mmCIF file of the C-alpha atoms, coordinates in Angstrom:
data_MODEL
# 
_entry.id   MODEL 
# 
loop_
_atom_site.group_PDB 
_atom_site.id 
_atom_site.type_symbol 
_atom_site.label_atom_id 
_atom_site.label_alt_id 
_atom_site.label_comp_id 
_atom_site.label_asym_id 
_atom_site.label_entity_id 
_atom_site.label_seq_id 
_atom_site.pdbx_PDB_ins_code 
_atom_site.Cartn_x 
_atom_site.Cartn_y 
_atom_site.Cartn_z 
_atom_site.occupancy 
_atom_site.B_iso_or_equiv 
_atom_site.pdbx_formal_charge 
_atom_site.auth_seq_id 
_atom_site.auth_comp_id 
_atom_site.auth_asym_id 
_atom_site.auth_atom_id 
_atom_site.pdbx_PDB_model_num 
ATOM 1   C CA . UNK A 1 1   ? 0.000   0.000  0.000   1.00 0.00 ? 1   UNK A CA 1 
ATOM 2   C CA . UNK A 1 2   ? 2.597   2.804  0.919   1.00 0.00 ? 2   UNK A CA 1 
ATOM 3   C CA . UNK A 1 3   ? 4.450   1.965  -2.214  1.00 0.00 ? 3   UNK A CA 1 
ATOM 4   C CA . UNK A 1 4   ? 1.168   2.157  -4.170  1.00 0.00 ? 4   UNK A CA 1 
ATOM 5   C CA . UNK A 1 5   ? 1.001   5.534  -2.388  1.00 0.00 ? 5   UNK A CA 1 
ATOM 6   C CA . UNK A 1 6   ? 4.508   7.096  -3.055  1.00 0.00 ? 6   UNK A CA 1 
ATOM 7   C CA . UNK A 1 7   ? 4.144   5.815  -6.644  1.00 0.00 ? 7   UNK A CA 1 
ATOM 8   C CA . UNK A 1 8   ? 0.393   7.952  -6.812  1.00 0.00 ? 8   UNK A CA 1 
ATOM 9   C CA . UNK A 1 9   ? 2.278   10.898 -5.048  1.00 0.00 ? 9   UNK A CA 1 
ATOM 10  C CA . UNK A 1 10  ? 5.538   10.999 -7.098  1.00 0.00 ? 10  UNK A CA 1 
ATOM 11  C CA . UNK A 1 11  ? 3.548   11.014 -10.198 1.00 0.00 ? 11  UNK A CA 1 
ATOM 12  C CA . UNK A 1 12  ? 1.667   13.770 -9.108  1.00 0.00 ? 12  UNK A CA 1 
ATOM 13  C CA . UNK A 1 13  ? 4.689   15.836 -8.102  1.00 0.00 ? 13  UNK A CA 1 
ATOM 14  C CA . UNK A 1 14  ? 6.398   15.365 -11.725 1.00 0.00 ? 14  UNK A CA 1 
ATOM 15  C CA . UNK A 1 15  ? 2.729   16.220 -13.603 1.00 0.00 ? 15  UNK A CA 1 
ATOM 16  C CA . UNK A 1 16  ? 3.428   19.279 -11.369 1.00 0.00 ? 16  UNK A CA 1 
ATOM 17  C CA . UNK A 1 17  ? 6.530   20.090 -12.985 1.00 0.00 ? 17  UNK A CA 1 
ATOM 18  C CA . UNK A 1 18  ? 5.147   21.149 -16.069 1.00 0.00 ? 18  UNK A CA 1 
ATOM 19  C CA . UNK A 1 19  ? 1.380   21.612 -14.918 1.00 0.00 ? 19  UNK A CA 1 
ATOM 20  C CA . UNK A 1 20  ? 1.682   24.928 -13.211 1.00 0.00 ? 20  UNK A CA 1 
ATOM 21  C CA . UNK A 1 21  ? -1.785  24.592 -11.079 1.00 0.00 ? 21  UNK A CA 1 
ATOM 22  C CA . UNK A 1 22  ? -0.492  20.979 -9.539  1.00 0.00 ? 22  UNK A CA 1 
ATOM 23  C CA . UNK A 1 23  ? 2.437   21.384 -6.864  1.00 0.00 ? 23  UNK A CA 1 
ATOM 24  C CA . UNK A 1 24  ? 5.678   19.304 -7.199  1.00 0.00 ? 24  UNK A CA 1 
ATOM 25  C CA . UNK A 1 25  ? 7.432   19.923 -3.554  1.00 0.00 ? 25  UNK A CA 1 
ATOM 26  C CA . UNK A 1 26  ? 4.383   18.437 -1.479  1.00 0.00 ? 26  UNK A CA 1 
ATOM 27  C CA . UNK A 1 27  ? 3.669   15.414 -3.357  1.00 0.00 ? 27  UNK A CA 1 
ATOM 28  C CA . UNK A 1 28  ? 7.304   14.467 -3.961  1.00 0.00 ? 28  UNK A CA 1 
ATOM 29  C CA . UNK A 1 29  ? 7.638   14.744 0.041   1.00 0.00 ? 29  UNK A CA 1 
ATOM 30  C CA . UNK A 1 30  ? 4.709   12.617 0.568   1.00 0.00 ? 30  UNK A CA 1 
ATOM 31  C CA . UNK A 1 31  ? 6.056   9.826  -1.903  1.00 0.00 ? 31  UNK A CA 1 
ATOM 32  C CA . UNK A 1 32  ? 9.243   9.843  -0.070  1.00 0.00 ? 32  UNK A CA 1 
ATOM 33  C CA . UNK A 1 33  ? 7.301   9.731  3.770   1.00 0.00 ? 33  UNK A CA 1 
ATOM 34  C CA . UNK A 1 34  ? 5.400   7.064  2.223   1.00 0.00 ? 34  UNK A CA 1 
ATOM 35  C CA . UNK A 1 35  ? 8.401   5.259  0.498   1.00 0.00 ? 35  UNK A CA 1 
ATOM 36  C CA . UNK A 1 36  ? 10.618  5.486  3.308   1.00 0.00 ? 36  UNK A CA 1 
ATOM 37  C CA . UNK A 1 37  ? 7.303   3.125  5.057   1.00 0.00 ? 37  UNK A CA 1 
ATOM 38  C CA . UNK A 1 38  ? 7.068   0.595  2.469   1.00 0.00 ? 38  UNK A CA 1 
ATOM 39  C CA . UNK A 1 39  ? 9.827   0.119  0.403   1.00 0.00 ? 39  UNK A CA 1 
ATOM 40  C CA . UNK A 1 40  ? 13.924  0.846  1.531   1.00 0.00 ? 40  UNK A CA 1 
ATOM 41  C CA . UNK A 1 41  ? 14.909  0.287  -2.121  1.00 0.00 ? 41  UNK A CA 1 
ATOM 42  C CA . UNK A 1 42  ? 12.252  3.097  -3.832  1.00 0.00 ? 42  UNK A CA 1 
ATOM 43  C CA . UNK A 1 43  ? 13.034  5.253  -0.431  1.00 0.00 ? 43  UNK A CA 1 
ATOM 44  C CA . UNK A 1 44  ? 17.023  5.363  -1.081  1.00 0.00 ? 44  UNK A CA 1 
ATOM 45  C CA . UNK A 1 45  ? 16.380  5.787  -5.071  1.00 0.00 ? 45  UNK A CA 1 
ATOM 46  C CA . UNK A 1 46  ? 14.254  8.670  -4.283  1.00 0.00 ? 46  UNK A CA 1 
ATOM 47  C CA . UNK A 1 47  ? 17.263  10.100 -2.125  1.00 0.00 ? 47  UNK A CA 1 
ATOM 48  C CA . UNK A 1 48  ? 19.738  9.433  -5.080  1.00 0.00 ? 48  UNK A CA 1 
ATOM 49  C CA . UNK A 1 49  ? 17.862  11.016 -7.839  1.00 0.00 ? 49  UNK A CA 1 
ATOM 50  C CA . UNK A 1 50  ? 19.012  14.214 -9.239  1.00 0.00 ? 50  UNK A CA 1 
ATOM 51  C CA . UNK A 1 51  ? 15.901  16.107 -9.278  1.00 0.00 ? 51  UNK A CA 1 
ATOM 52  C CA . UNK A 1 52  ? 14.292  15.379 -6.092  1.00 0.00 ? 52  UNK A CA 1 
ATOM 53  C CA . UNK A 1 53  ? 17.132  13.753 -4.113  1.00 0.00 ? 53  UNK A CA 1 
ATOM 54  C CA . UNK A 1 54  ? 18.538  16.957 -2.865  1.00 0.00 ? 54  UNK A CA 1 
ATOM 55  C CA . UNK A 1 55  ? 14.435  17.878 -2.068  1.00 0.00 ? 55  UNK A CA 1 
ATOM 56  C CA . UNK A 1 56  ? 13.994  15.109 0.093   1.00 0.00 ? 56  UNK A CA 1 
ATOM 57  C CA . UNK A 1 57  ? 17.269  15.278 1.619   1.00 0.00 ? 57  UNK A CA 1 
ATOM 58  C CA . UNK A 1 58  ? 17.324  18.629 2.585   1.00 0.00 ? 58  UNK A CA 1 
ATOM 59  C CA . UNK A 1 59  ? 13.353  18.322 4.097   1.00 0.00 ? 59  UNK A CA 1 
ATOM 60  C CA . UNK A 1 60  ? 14.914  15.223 5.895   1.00 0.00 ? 60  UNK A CA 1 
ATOM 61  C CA . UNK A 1 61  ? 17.755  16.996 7.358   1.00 0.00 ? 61  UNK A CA 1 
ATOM 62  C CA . UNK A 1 62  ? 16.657  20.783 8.385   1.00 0.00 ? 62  UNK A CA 1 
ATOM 63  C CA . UNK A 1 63  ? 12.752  20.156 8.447   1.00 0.00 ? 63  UNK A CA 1 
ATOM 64  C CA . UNK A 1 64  ? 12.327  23.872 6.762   1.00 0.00 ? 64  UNK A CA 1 
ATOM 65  C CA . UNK A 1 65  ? 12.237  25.513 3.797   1.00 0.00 ? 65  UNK A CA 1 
ATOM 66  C CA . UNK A 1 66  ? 15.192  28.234 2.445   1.00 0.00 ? 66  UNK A CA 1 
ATOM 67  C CA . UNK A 1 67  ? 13.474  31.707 2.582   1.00 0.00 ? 67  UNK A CA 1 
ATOM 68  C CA . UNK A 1 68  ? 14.229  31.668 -1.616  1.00 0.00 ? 68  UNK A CA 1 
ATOM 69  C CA . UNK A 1 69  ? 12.304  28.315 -2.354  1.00 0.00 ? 69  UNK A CA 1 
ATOM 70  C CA . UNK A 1 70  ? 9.164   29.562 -0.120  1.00 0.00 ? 70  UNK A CA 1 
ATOM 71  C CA . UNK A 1 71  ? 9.086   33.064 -2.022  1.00 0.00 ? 71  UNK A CA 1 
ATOM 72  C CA . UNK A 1 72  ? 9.574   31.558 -5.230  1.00 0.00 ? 72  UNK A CA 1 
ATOM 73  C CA . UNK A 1 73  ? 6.924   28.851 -4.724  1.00 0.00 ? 73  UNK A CA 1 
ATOM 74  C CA . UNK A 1 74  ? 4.831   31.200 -3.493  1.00 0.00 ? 74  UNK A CA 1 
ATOM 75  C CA . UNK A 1 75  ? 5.159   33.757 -6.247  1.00 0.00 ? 75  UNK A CA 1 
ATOM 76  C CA . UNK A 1 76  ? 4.864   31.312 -8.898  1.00 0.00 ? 76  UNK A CA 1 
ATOM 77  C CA . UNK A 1 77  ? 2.069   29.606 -7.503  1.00 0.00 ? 77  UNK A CA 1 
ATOM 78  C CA . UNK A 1 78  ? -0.042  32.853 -7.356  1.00 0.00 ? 78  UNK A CA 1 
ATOM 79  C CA . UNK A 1 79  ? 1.163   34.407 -10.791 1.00 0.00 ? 79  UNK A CA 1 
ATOM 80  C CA . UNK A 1 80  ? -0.166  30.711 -12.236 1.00 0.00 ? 80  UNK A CA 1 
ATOM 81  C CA . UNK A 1 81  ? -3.530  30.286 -9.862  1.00 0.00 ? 81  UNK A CA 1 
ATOM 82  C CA . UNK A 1 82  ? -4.034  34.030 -10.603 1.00 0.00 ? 82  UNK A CA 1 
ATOM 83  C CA . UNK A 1 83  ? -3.546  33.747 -14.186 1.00 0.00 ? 83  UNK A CA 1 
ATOM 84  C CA . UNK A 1 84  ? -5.624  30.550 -14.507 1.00 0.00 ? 84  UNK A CA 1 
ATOM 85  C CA . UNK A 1 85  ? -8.670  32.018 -12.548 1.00 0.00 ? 85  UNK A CA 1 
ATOM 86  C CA . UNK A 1 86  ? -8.794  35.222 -14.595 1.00 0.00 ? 86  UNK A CA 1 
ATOM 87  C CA . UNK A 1 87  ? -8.964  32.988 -17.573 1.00 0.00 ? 87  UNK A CA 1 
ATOM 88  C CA . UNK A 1 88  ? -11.853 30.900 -15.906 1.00 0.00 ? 88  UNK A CA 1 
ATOM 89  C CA . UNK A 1 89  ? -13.127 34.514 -14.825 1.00 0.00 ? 89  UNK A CA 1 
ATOM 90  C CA . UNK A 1 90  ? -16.634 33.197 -17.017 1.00 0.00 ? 90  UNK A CA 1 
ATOM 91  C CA . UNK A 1 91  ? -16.819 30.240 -14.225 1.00 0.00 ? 91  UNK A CA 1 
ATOM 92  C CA . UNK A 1 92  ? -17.194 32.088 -11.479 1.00 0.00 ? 92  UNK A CA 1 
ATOM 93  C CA . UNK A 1 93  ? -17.767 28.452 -9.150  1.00 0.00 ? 93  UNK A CA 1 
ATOM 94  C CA . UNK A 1 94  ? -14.393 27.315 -11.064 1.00 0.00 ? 94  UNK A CA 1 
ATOM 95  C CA . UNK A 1 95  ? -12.497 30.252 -10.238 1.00 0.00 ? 95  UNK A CA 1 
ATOM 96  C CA . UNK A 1 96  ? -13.389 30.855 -6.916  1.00 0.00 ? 96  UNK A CA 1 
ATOM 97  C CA . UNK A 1 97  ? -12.448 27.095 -6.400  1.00 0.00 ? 97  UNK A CA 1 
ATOM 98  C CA . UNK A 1 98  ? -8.645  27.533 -7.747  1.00 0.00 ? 98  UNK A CA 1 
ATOM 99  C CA . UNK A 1 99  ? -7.998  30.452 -5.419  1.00 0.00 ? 99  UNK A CA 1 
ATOM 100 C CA . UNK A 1 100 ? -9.674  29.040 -2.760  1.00 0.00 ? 100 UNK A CA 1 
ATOM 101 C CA . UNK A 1 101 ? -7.046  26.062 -2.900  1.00 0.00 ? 101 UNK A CA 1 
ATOM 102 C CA . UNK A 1 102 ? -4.573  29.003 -3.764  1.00 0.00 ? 102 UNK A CA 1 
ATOM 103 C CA . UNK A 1 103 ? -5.020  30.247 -0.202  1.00 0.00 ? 103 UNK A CA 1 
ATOM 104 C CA . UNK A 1 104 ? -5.374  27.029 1.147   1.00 0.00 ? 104 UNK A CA 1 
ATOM 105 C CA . UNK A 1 105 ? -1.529  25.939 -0.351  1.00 0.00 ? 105 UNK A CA 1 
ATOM 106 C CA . UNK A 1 106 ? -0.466  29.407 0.452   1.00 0.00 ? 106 UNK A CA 1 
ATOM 107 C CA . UNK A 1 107 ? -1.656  29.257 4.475   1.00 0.00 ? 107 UNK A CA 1 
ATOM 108 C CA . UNK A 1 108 ? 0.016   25.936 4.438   1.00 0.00 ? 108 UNK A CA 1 
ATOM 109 C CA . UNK A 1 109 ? 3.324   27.050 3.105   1.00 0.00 ? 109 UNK A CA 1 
ATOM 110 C CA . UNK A 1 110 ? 3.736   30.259 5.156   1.00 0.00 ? 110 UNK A CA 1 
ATOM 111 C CA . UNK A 1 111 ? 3.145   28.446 8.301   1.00 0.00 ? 111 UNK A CA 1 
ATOM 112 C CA . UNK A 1 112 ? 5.813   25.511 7.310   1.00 0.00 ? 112 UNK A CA 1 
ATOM 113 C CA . UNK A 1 113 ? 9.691   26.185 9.215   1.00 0.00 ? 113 UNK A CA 1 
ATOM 114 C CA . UNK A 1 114 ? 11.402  28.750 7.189   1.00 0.00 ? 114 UNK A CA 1 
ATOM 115 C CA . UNK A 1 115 ? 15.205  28.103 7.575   1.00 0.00 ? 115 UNK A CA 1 
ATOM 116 C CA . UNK A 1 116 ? 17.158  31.070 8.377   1.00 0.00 ? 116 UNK A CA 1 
ATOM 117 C CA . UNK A 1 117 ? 19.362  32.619 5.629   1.00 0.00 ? 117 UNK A CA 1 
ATOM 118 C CA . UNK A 1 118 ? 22.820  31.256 6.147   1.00 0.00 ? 118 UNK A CA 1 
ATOM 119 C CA . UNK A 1 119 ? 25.883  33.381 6.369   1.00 0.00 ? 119 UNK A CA 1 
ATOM 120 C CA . UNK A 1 120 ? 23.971  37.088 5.534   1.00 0.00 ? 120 UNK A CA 1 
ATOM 121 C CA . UNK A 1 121 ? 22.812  36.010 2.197   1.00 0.00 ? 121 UNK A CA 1 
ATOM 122 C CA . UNK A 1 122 ? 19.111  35.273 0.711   1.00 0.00 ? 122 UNK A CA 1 
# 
């Protein structure tokens, strides 16, 4: 089952690479929580790959998010919900949907650890 999970979960996060509504970071963390429960092997590939390695890593290790990422993800998130619901702006149930689960990702993120910036820069 947990395997069945982090495979669900990864997929999602790399659809969310180049889907701009879906988020990547979440769902690649949740494949690796769920990987690290069922399966050792998929757990320690998911640590080596290139992409997402250092992502999971770095969650695993400092629990936190650089100040950078969060701003970033944040920005880019809203220029792409903000975008999308203007477009759906003749949907008004649609659109008030996708920023609804803008603010929803958005309340989540701010109130995740933000790790300090290291040595005076951002």
């Amino acid at each position: 089952m947990w395997v069945v999970l982090g495979a669900v979960f990864l997929l999602l996060g790399v659809i969310g690479i180049f889907l701009p509504v879906l988020p990547t970071t979440p769902f690649v963390l949740l494949a690796a929580a769920c990987f690290a429960r069922g399966s050792r092997r998929f757990h320690e590939w998911l640590l080596g790959h290139p992409r997402f390695g250092p992502l999971v890593s770095d969650w695993q290790r400092n629990r936190s998010i650089p100040f950078r990422a969060k701003c970033l993800a944040l920005s880019m998130m809203w220029a792409s919900m903000g975008t999308t619901a203007w477009m759906l702006r003749a949907r008004p149930l649609a659109s008030a949907a996708l920023l609804a689960c803008a603010v929803g990702v958005s309340v989540w993120m701010v109130r995740l650890p933000t790790r300090p910036v290291e040595g005076g820069k951002s």
